[in-house]
Coordinates of C-alpha atoms and ligand atoms in Angstrom, one line a residue:
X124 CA 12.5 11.4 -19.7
X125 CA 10.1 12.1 -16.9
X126 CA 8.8 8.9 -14.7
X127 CA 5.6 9.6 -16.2
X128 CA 6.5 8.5 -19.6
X129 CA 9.2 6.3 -18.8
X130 CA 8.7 2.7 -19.5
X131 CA 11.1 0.1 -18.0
X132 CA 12.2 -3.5 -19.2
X133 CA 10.5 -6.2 -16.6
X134 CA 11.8 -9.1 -16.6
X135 CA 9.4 -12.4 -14.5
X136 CA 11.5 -15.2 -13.0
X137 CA 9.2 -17.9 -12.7
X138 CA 6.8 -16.3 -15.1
X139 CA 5.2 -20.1 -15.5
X140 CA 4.7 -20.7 -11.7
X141 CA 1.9 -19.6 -9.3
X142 CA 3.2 -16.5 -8.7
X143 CA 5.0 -15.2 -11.3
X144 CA 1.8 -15.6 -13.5
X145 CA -0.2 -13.5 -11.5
X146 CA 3.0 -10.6 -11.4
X147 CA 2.0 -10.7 -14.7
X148 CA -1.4 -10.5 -14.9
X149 CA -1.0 -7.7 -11.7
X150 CA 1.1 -5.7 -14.1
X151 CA -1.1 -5.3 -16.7
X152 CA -4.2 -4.5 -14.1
X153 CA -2.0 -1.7 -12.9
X154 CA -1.1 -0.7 -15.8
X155 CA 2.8 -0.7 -14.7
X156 CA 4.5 1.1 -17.7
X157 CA 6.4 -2.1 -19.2
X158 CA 8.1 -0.7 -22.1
X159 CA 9.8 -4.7 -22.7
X160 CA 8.4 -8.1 -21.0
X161 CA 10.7 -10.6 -20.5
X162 CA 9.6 -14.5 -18.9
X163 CA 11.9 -16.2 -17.6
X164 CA 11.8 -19.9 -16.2
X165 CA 13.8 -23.1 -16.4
X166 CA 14.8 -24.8 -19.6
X167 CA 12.0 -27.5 -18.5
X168 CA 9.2 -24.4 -20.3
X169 CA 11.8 -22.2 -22.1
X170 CA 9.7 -22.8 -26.1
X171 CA 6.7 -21.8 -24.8
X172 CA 4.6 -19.1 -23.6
X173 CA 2.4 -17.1 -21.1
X174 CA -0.2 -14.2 -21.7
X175 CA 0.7 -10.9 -20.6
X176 CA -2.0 -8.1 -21.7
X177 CA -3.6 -10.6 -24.3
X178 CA -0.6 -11.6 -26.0
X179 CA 1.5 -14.0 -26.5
X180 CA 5.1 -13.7 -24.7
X181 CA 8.0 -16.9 -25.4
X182 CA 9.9 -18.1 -22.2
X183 CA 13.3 -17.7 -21.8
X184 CA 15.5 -20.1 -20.5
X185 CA 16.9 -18.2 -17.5
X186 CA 20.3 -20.3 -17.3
X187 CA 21.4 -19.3 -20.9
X188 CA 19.8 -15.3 -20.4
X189 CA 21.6 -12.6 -20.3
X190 CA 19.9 -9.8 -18.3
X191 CA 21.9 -6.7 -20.1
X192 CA 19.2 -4.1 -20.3
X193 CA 17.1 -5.1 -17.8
X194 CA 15.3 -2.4 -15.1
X195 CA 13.9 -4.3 -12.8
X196 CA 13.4 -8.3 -12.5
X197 CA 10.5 -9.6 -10.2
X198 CA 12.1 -13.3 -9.2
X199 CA 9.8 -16.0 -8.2
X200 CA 11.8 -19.1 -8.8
X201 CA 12.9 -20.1 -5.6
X202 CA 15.8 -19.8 -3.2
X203 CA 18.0 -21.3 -5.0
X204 CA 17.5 -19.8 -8.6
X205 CA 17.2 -16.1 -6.2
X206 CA 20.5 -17.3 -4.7
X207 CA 22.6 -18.1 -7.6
X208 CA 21.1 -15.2 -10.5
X209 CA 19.6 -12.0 -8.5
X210 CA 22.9 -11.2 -8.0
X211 CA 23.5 -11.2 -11.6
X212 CA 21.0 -9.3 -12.5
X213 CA 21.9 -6.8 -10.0
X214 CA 25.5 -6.3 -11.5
X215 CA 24.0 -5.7 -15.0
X216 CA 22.0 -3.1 -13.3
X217 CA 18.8 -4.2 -12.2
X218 CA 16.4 -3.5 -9.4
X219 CA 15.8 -7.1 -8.1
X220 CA 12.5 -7.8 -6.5
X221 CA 12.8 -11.2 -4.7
X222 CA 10.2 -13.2 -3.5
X223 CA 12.3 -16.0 -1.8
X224 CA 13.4 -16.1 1.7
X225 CA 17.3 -15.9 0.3
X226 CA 18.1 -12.3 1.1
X227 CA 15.3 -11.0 3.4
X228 CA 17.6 -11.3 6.3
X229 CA 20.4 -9.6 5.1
X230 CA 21.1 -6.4 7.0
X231 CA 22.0 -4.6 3.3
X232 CA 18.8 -6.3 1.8
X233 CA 15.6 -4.4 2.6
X234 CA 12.6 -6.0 3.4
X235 CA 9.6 -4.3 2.6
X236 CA 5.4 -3.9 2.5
X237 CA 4.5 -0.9 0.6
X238 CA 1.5 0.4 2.9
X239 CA 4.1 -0.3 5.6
X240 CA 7.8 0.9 5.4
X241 CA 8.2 1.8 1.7
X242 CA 11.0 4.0 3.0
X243 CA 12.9 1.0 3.5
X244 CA 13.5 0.2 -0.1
X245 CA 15.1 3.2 -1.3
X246 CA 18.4 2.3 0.5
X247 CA 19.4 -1.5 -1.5
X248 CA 23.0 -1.0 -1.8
X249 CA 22.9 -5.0 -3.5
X250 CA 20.5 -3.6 -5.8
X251 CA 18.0 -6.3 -4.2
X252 CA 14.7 -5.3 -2.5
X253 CA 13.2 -8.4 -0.5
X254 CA 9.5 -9.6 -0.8
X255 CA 8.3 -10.8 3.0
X256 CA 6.5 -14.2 3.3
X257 CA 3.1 -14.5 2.8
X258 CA 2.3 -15.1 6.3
X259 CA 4.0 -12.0 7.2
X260 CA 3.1 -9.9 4.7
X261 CA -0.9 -9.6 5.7
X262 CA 0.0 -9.3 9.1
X263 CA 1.6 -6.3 8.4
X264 CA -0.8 -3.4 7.4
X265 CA -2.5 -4.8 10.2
X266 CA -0.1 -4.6 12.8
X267 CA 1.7 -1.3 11.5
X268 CA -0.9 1.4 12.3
X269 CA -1.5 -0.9 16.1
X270 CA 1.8 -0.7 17.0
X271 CA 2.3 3.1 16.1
X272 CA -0.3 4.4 17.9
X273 CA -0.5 1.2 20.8
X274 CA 2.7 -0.5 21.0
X275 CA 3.2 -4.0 20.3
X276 CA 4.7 -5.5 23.4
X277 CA 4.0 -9.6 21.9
X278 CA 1.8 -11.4 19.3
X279 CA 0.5 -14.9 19.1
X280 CA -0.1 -16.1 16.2
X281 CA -1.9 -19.2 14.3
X282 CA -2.0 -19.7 10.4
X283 CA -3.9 -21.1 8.4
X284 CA -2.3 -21.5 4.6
X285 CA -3.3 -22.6 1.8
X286 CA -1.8 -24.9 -0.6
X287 CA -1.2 -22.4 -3.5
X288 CA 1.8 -21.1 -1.0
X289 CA 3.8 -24.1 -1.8
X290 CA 3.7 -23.6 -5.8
X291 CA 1.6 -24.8 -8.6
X292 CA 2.7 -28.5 -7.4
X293 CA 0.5 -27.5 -4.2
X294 CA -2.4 -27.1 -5.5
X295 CA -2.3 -30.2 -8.1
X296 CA -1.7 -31.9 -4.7
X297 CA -4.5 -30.9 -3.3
X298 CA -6.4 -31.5 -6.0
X299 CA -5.4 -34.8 -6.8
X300 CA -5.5 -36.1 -3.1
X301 CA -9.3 -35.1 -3.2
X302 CA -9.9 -36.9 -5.8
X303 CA -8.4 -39.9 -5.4
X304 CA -10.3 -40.2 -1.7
X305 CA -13.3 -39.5 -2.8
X306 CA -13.1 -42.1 -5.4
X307 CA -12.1 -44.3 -2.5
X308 CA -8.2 -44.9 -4.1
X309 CA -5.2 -44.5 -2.3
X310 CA -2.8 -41.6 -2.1
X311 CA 0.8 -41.2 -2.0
X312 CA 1.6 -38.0 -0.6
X313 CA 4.1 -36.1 -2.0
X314 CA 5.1 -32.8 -2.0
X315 CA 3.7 -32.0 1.1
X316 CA 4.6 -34.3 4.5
X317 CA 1.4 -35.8 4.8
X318 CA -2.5 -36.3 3.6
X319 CA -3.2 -32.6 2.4
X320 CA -6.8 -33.3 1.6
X321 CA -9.4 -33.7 4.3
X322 CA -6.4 -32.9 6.6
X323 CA -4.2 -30.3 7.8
X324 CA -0.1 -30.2 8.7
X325 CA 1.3 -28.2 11.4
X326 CA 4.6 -28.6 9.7
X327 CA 5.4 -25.8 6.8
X328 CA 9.2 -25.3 5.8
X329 CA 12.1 -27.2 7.6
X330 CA 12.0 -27.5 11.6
X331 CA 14.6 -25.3 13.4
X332 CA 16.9 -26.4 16.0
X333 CA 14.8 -24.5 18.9
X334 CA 11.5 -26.9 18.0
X335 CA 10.0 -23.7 15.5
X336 CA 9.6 -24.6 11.6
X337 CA 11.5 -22.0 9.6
X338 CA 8.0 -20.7 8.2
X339 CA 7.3 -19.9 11.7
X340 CA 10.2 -18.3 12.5
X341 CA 10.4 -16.3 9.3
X342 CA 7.1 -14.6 11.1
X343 CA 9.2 -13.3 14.3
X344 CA 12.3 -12.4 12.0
X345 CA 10.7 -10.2 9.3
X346 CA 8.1 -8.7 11.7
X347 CA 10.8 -7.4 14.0
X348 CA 13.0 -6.5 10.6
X349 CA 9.3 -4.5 8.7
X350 CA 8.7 -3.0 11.8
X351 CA 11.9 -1.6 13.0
X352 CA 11.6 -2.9 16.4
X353 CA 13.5 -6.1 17.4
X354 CA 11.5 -6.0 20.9
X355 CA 8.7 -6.9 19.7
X356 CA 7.7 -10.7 20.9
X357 CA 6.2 -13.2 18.4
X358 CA 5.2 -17.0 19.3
X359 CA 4.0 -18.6 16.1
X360 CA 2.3 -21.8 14.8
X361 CA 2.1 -22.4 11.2
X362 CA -0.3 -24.5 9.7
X363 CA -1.2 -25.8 6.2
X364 CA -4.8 -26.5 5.7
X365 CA -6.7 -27.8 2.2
X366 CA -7.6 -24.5 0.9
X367 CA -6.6 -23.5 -2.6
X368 CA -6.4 -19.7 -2.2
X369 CA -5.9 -17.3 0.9
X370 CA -3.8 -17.6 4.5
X371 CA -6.0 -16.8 7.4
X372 CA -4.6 -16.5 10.4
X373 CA -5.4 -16.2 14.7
X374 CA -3.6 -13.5 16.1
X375 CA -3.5 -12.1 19.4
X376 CA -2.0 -9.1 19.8
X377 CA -0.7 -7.7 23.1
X378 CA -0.4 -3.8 23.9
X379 CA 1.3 -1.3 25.8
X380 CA -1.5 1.0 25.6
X381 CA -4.9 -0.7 25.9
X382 CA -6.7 -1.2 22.6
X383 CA -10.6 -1.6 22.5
X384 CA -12.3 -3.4 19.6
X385 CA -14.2 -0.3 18.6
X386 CA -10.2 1.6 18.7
X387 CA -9.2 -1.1 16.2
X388 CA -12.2 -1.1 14.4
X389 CA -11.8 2.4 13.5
X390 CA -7.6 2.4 13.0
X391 CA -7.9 -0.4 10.9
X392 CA -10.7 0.8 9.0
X393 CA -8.5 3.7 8.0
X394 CA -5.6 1.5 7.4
X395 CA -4.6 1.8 3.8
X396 CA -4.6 -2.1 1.8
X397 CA -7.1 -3.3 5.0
X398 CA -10.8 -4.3 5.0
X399 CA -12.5 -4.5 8.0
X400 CA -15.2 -7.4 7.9
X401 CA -16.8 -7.6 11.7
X402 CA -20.4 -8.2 12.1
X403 CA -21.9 -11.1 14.8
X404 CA -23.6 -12.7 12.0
X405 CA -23.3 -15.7 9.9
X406 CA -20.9 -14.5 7.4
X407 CA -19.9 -11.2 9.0
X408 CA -16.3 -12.6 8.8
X409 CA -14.0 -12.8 5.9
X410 CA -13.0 -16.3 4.7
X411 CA -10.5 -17.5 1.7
X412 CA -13.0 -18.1 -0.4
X413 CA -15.6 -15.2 0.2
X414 CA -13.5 -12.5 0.7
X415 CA -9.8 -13.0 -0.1
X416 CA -9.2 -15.1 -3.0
X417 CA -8.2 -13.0 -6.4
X418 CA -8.7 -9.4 -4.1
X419 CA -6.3 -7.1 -3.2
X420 CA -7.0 -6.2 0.5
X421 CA -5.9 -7.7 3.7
X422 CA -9.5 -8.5 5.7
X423 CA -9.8 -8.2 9.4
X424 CA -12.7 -9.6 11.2
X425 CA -13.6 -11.4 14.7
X426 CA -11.9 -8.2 16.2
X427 CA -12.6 -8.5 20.0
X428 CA -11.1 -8.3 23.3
X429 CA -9.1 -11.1 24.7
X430 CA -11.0 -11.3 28.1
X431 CA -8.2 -13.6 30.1
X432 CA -5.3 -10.7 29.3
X433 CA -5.3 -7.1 30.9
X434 CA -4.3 -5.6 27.4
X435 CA -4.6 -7.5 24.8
X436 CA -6.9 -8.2 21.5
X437 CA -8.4 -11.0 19.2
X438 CA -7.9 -10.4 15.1
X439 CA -9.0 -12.8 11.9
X440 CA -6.7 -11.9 9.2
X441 CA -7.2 -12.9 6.0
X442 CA -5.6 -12.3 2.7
X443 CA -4.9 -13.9 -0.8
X444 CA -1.2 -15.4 -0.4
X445 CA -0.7 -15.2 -4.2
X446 CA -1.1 -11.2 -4.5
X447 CA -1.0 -9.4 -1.4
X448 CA 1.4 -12.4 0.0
X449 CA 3.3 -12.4 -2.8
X450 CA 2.6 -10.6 -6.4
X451 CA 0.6 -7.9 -5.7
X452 CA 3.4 -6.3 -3.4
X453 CA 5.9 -6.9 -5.7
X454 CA 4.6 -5.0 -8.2
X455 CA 4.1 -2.4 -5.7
X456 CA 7.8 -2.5 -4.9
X457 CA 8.3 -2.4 -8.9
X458 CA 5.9 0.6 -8.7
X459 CA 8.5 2.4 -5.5
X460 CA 11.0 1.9 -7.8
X461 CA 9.7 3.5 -10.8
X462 CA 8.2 6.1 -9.2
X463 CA 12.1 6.7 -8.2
X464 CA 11.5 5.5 -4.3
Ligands
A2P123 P1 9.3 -24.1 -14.7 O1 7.9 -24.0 -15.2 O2 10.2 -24.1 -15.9 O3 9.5 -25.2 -13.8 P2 5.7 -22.7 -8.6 O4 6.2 -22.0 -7.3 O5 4.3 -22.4 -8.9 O6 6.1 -24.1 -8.6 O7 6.6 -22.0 -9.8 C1 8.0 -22.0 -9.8 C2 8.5 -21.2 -10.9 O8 10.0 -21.2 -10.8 C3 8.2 -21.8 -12.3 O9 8.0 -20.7 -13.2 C4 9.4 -22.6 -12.6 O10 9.7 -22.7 -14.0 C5 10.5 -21.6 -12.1 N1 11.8 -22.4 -11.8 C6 12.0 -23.4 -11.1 N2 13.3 -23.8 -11.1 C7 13.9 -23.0 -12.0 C8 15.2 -22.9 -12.5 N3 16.2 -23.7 -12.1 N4 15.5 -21.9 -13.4 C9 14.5 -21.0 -13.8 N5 13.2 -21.1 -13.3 C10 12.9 -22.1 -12.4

């Protein structure tokens, strides 16, 4: 059977979370040729359901599933369920798309953005292609085509990340916090390390032992690893701020080869999954909530020279962590992997 007509047996871990419900509603959008739909989650929502292309579809209860038969199993569960059954799923012969930080630093685990190294994924001799983090992954088609033709010497780098990146629990946090404080009540903070609401934590994912968070250092590790160049400097700070939807983030980015604001303007504008947004006007700058949340592009704005550096530039990225950071390119893995990449 030809690719064009083949249809392949997907199989969502997490299919209830943040995520893994919009991999499914991504799918359908793009049509992906899903012969068989299987969701997967804990036992906690195994008996119920989730909509895929207007219907109906019962969750599985990944610990009693056998994944016989299955093509290619997007994972979204986290590191530990990655950890314990993408493996599994890889032995029964499955292309495993994982989303959690378990494997992307595995020297026989690719890790890959489709506009950026899609070559990358074709060699996965554990059968497991990794998804970067969100933070990463905008950054990407951004800084790809800058250091091809410029050469990425260092990057400094500032998030800003919405709750939505910690899970369905994040956002009910958020929510909840707000509400409570504006009804003048106390609030218990819980899943993340302090007042979310009205607030914001420079503290995402464990520290490290060299003062960095892991979060932050995820963005020097899989930068170096997506861009094949291990020279290439990053100094993070990740931050979580009380937005539902979309990471923005401050980079400067340092050059061998100066880079002008009207150069970037134009190499980014022809950068494919990127939206320039740069006018001096109120507005002329992509935000969460105007530009990025439920869209597909990765928008760049408040592009300018950094005046106190010899070679260096100013960028606003911001993207929607759910897809781009998350769903969006792994369906676009899916799609490599279909399309026999
Ligand atoms: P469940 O709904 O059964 O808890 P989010 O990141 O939005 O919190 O979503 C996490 C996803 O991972 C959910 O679909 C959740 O399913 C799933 N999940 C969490 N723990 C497990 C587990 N042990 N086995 C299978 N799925 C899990």
């Amino acid at each position: 059977m030809s690719n064009a007509t083949r249809t392949f047996t997907v199989a969502v871990v997490g299919a209830t979370g943040a995520v893994g419900e919009t991999m499914l509603s991504i799918l359908a959008e793009r049509d992906f040729p899903v012969g068989k739909l299987i969701a997967l989650a804990s036992a906690r929502s195994a008996g119920g359901t989730v909509d895929f292309k207007g219907q109906k579809v019962d969750v599985l209860d990944l610990a009693t599933f056998d994944p016989t038969g299955v093509d290619i199993a997007l994972f979204s569960a986290g590191g530990g369920v990655s950890k314990e059954y993408a493996p599994k799923f890889a032995a029964a012969g499955a292309v495993v798309i994982d989303n959690s930080s378990t494997f992307r630093y595995d020297d026989d685990v690719p890790l890959v953005v489709s506009e950026v190294n899609p070559h990358a994924a074709k060699h996965r001799p554990r059968g497991i292609i990794a998804n970067p983090n969100c933070s990463t992954m905008q950054l990407m088609p951004v800084l790809a085509p800058i250091h091809r033709e410029y050469g990425i010497t260092r990057v400094n780098v500032a998030t800003y990340q919405s709750v939505s990146g910690a899970g369905r629990s994040g956002m009910e946090e958020l929510g909840k916090q707000t509400a409570q404080l504006l009804a003048f009540q106390e609030i218990e903070p819980q899943k993340f390390q302090a007042q979310i609401a009205f607030n914001l934590i420079p503290h995402i994912d464990d520290f490290q032992p060299n003062g960095y968070t892991k979060e932050e250092m995820k963005l020097v590790w899989e930068t170096q690893k997506i861009l094949e160049d291990k020279s290439i400097l990053v100094n993070p700070t990740a931050v979580r701020v009380p937005v539902f939807y979309g990471h923005s983030e401050a980079v400067n980015v340092e050059t061998r080869k100066k880079l002008t604001p009207e150069a970037a303007r134009a190499l980014l504008a022809a950068a494919p999954g990127v939206e320039v947004v740069d006018e001096h006007k109120a507005g002329g700058y992509p935000t969460p909530v105007t530009h990025a949340s439920g869209q597909d592009p990765v928008f760049v704005g408040r592009i300018r020279e950094d005046f106190s550096h010899p070679s260096a530039i100013n960028l606003w990225v911001v993207a929607d962590n759910i897809r781009k950071g998350a769903a969006l390119n792994a369906v676009q893995l899916a799609e490599l992997v279909a399309a026999g990449g």
